[in-house]
């Protein structure tokens, strides 16, 4: 094959021809995206407009919901554009923009969940010193770090990938992926692979390690504490733990699918599961926190209920 350093487009090779069902898929995906937008925007507005929710935990939640909007928007518009068309191509600039958005979304998600676990750790293990340890300045510095660091790290990853001389232009997925672009390089990409492994470890293993450590301390306090302490910890930590497990499952499958050839998994199932962390997590979080946290649930009910006596 003739080497070329610049390609005119990338072809997304995981799309299948749905035939007459393409518009049904389009409507389903559009409905999911609209539901994601509405549910996350609703909770962001509720948190911003209600002073009773201007606490660290809810401010971190607001950042989490904003990231869900960011991550889903990195995927769904392109997905909705690609479904009705017969040729699934994307320009290199747009492809690298999508890679930046998706990769930074994953990093921001893990970092935000780790910061939230640290916040719960301080609240449960050091309740009397909590307001001192988690003041307004520290809250916004943590949020700024959770967005700034991933964006800089992923930008460097993209800068390493853009100059690569490629021998192919087919990405076997429904969205752009830096790993497969590096695999298409015509020469040794040791530097890209090393940096990619470092970034993956820092993005995934670092926050998960912090989450594991904080929850060990939280469990230790809960076992020693009263039933009231255990109940409070369960109410505030359950949705957070569910969110971590759900997101980790999606990302874990995506990493395994990219690194290993899962021949025994049906092609359609592979596509669905590869979209899991980008499609389910942005819908899972607002529903989980909206239903589980008492303050948010009550405010949602007051805002959305239009029955008699609530005019």
XYZ file of C-alpha atoms in Angstrom:
311
model
C 0.000 0.000 0.000
C 1.229 3.489 -0.797
C 2.204 5.488 2.268
C 0.594 8.828 2.855
C 1.144 11.313 5.630
C -2.177 13.067 5.272
C -5.557 11.484 4.567
C -8.535 13.276 3.068
C -10.948 11.429 5.354
C -11.342 8.570 7.813
C -13.888 5.818 7.178
C -15.836 4.541 10.189
C -15.985 0.824 9.467
C -18.246 -0.473 12.255
C -21.494 0.798 10.746
C -23.815 -1.854 9.355
C -26.553 -1.316 6.789
C -29.823 -1.305 8.774
C -31.931 -1.143 5.623
C -35.461 0.149 6.220
C -34.824 0.246 9.992
C -32.329 3.116 9.764
C -34.952 5.762 10.519
C -36.219 3.762 13.479
C -32.659 3.677 14.846
C -32.366 7.381 14.120
C -35.513 8.186 16.127
C -34.424 5.944 19.051
C -30.958 7.520 19.232
C -32.381 11.028 18.870
C -34.839 10.303 21.700
C -32.029 9.072 23.950
C -29.961 12.188 23.198
C -32.884 14.538 23.885
C -33.590 12.709 27.149
C -29.928 13.068 28.152
C -29.984 16.795 27.388
C -33.237 17.445 29.247
C -32.438 15.366 32.348
C -28.942 16.801 32.841
C -30.000 20.379 32.084
C -32.915 20.045 34.503
C -30.652 19.029 37.390
C -28.024 21.667 36.543
C -30.728 24.365 36.616
C -32.194 23.029 39.871
C -28.782 23.020 41.582
C -27.866 26.492 40.294
C -31.169 28.154 41.211
C -31.692 26.667 44.688
C -29.498 28.062 47.456
C -30.162 25.011 49.631
C -28.141 22.971 47.088
C -25.136 25.305 47.073
C -23.072 22.756 48.971
C -19.871 21.000 47.812
C -21.577 17.691 47.033
C -24.169 19.315 44.758
C -21.637 21.630 43.114
C -19.543 18.571 42.217
C -22.726 16.953 40.899
C -23.352 20.007 38.733
C -19.865 19.587 37.246
C -20.594 15.889 36.670
C -23.853 16.661 34.848
C -22.106 19.262 32.686
C -19.575 16.603 31.726
C -22.407 14.250 30.739
C -23.680 16.913 28.342
C -20.146 17.389 27.020
C -19.485 13.676 26.473
C -22.835 12.838 24.893
C -22.553 15.814 22.530
C -19.158 14.481 21.419
C -20.927 11.335 20.188
C -24.594 11.776 19.319
C -24.543 14.521 16.632
C -22.056 12.523 14.522
C -23.980 9.304 15.199
C -27.247 10.922 14.090
C -25.555 12.263 10.959
C -23.993 8.902 10.043
C -27.042 6.652 10.454
C -29.042 7.872 7.401
C -26.060 8.072 5.008
C -24.524 5.221 2.992
C -20.879 6.310 3.175
C -19.559 6.709 6.715
C -16.651 9.120 6.487
C -15.371 11.958 8.647
C -12.738 14.611 7.991
C -9.432 14.393 9.930
C -9.921 17.715 11.810
C -13.383 16.705 13.002
C -12.120 13.215 13.852
C -9.373 14.583 16.114
C -11.832 17.022 17.722
C -14.126 14.095 18.534
C -11.209 12.095 19.945
C -10.243 15.037 22.152
C -13.812 15.450 23.429
C -14.444 11.749 24.121
C -11.080 11.089 25.759
C -11.248 14.226 27.905
C -14.845 13.334 28.860
C -13.665 9.965 30.201
C -10.817 11.578 32.147
C -13.041 14.322 33.586
C -15.632 11.709 34.601
C -13.143 9.576 36.531
C -11.512 12.610 38.171
C -14.874 14.091 39.181
C -16.022 10.775 40.658
C -12.725 10.559 42.565
C -13.143 14.105 43.909
C -16.705 13.272 44.935
C -15.455 10.222 46.841
C -12.915 12.466 48.614
C -15.729 14.867 49.489
C -17.833 12.021 50.938
C -14.774 10.778 52.847
C -14.311 14.186 54.516
C -18.035 14.537 55.222
C -18.400 11.125 56.862
C -14.981 10.647 58.492
C -14.355 14.266 59.588
C -17.805 15.872 59.950
C -16.713 18.564 62.432
C -13.803 19.737 60.249
C -15.652 19.284 56.939
C -16.449 22.962 56.333
C -12.807 23.863 56.952
C -11.382 21.160 54.694
C -13.935 21.675 51.912
C -14.398 25.442 51.588
C -15.645 27.302 48.508
C -12.157 28.045 47.177
C -11.097 24.395 47.425
C -14.300 23.225 45.729
C -13.757 25.402 42.670
C -10.033 24.628 42.536
C -10.853 20.894 42.477
C -13.440 21.402 39.735
C -11.004 23.517 37.704
C -8.325 20.824 38.081
C -10.753 18.051 37.060
C -11.375 19.870 33.751
C -8.027 21.548 33.051
C -5.688 18.593 33.626
C -7.577 16.140 31.334
C -7.856 18.720 28.549
C -4.101 19.425 28.595
C -3.193 15.708 28.796
C -5.472 14.703 25.927
C -4.372 17.674 23.845
C -0.784 16.396 24.096
C -2.013 12.941 23.054
C -3.646 14.455 19.957
C -0.536 16.515 19.140
C 1.519 13.287 19.119
C -0.977 11.613 16.754
C -1.637 14.345 14.173
C 1.782 14.168 12.417
C 1.733 10.351 12.047
C 2.248 8.955 8.550
C -0.658 6.584 7.988
C -1.002 3.507 5.782
C -4.758 3.163 6.121
C -7.789 5.312 6.880
C -10.396 2.847 8.167
C -11.327 3.094 11.858
C -13.294 -0.060 12.816
C -15.704 1.806 15.090
C -18.717 4.105 14.879
C -16.702 7.039 16.222
C -13.094 8.190 15.984
C -10.542 6.498 18.233
C -6.930 7.562 18.715
C -5.754 3.998 19.423
C -6.736 2.817 15.937
C -5.220 5.876 14.263
C -1.895 5.096 15.969
C -2.225 1.455 14.832
C -2.523 2.662 11.221
C 0.870 4.385 11.359
C 3.446 3.210 8.801
C 6.347 3.254 11.232
C 7.185 2.584 14.868
C 4.915 4.443 17.318
C 6.662 3.548 20.575
C 6.475 7.121 21.902
C 2.727 7.323 21.203
C 2.136 3.935 22.836
C 4.141 4.799 25.947
C 2.394 8.144 26.393
C -0.970 6.480 25.731
C -0.330 3.864 28.426
C 0.788 6.527 30.901
C -2.291 8.657 30.233
C -4.616 5.640 30.469
C -3.056 4.609 33.783
C -3.252 8.119 35.227
C -6.806 8.693 33.944
C -8.231 5.356 35.087
C -6.030 3.766 37.750
C -5.212 6.993 39.628
C -8.820 8.044 40.334
C -9.944 4.441 40.941
C -7.122 4.014 43.465
C -8.230 7.158 45.284
C -11.866 5.997 45.237
C -10.870 2.584 46.627
C -8.827 4.183 49.434
C -11.553 6.661 50.464
C -14.255 3.994 50.526
C -12.121 1.722 52.679
C -11.921 4.565 55.209
C -15.646 5.288 54.882
C -16.552 1.622 55.463
C -14.246 1.513 58.492
C -16.026 4.506 60.048
C -19.478 3.112 59.178
C -18.806 -0.235 60.844
C -17.732 1.561 64.007
C -20.468 4.215 63.913
C -24.130 4.338 64.813
C -27.001 3.220 62.598
C -27.711 6.870 61.831
C -24.160 7.315 60.507
C -24.465 4.147 58.437
C -27.820 5.273 56.995
C -26.441 8.710 56.061
C -23.389 7.155 54.412
C -25.543 4.693 52.466
C -27.875 7.429 51.185
C -25.081 9.683 49.929
C -22.648 7.011 48.723
C -24.990 4.520 47.009
C -25.625 6.578 43.823
C -21.950 7.500 43.680
C -20.844 3.864 43.895
C -23.438 2.841 41.313
C -22.148 5.552 38.968
C -18.521 4.402 39.405
C -19.379 0.750 38.741
C -21.552 1.574 35.733
C -18.956 3.839 34.114
C -16.024 1.529 34.893
C -17.859 -1.373 33.263
C -18.436 0.618 30.070
C -14.857 1.896 29.849
C -13.412 -1.526 30.720
C -15.313 -3.210 27.892
C -14.281 -0.490 25.466
C -10.593 -0.875 26.369
C -10.799 -4.685 26.085
C -12.599 -4.455 22.751
C -9.965 -2.090 21.356
C -6.975 -4.132 22.553
C -8.314 -7.637 21.845
C -10.211 -9.119 18.922
C -13.477 -10.280 20.493
C -14.549 -12.590 17.664
C -17.180 -14.417 19.721
C -19.139 -11.219 20.396
C -21.802 -10.356 17.803
C -20.996 -7.259 15.734
C -24.182 -5.420 16.736
C -23.597 -6.216 20.421
C -20.017 -4.937 20.154
C -21.270 -1.638 18.715
C -23.920 -1.290 21.440
C -21.470 -2.075 24.243
C -18.828 0.239 22.762
C -21.358 3.073 23.044
C -22.350 2.117 26.597
C -20.101 4.535 28.501
C -21.045 7.415 26.192
C -24.779 6.749 25.968
C -25.834 5.095 29.237
C -23.699 6.991 31.776
C -25.034 10.469 30.773
C -28.560 9.133 31.273
C -27.792 6.947 34.290
C -26.302 9.696 36.482
C -29.157 12.242 36.439
C -31.741 9.486 36.913
C -29.783 7.862 39.750
C -29.022 11.085 41.638
C -32.413 12.601 40.856
C -34.229 9.606 42.335
C -31.881 8.769 45.202
C -30.938 12.141 46.743
C -33.854 13.436 48.806
C -33.302 17.177 48.246
C -32.992 16.865 44.469
C -35.942 14.462 44.265
C -38.187 16.832 46.217
C -37.216 19.853 44.108
C -37.726 17.890 40.883
C -41.146 16.801 42.067
C -42.121 20.383 42.954
C -40.884 21.685 39.607
C -42.463 19.016 37.408
C -45.696 18.294 39.266
C -48.662 20.151 37.828
C -51.485 18.292 39.543
C -54.270 19.791 41.727
C -53.023 21.633 44.757
C -49.669 22.372 43.115
C -50.708 25.242 40.881
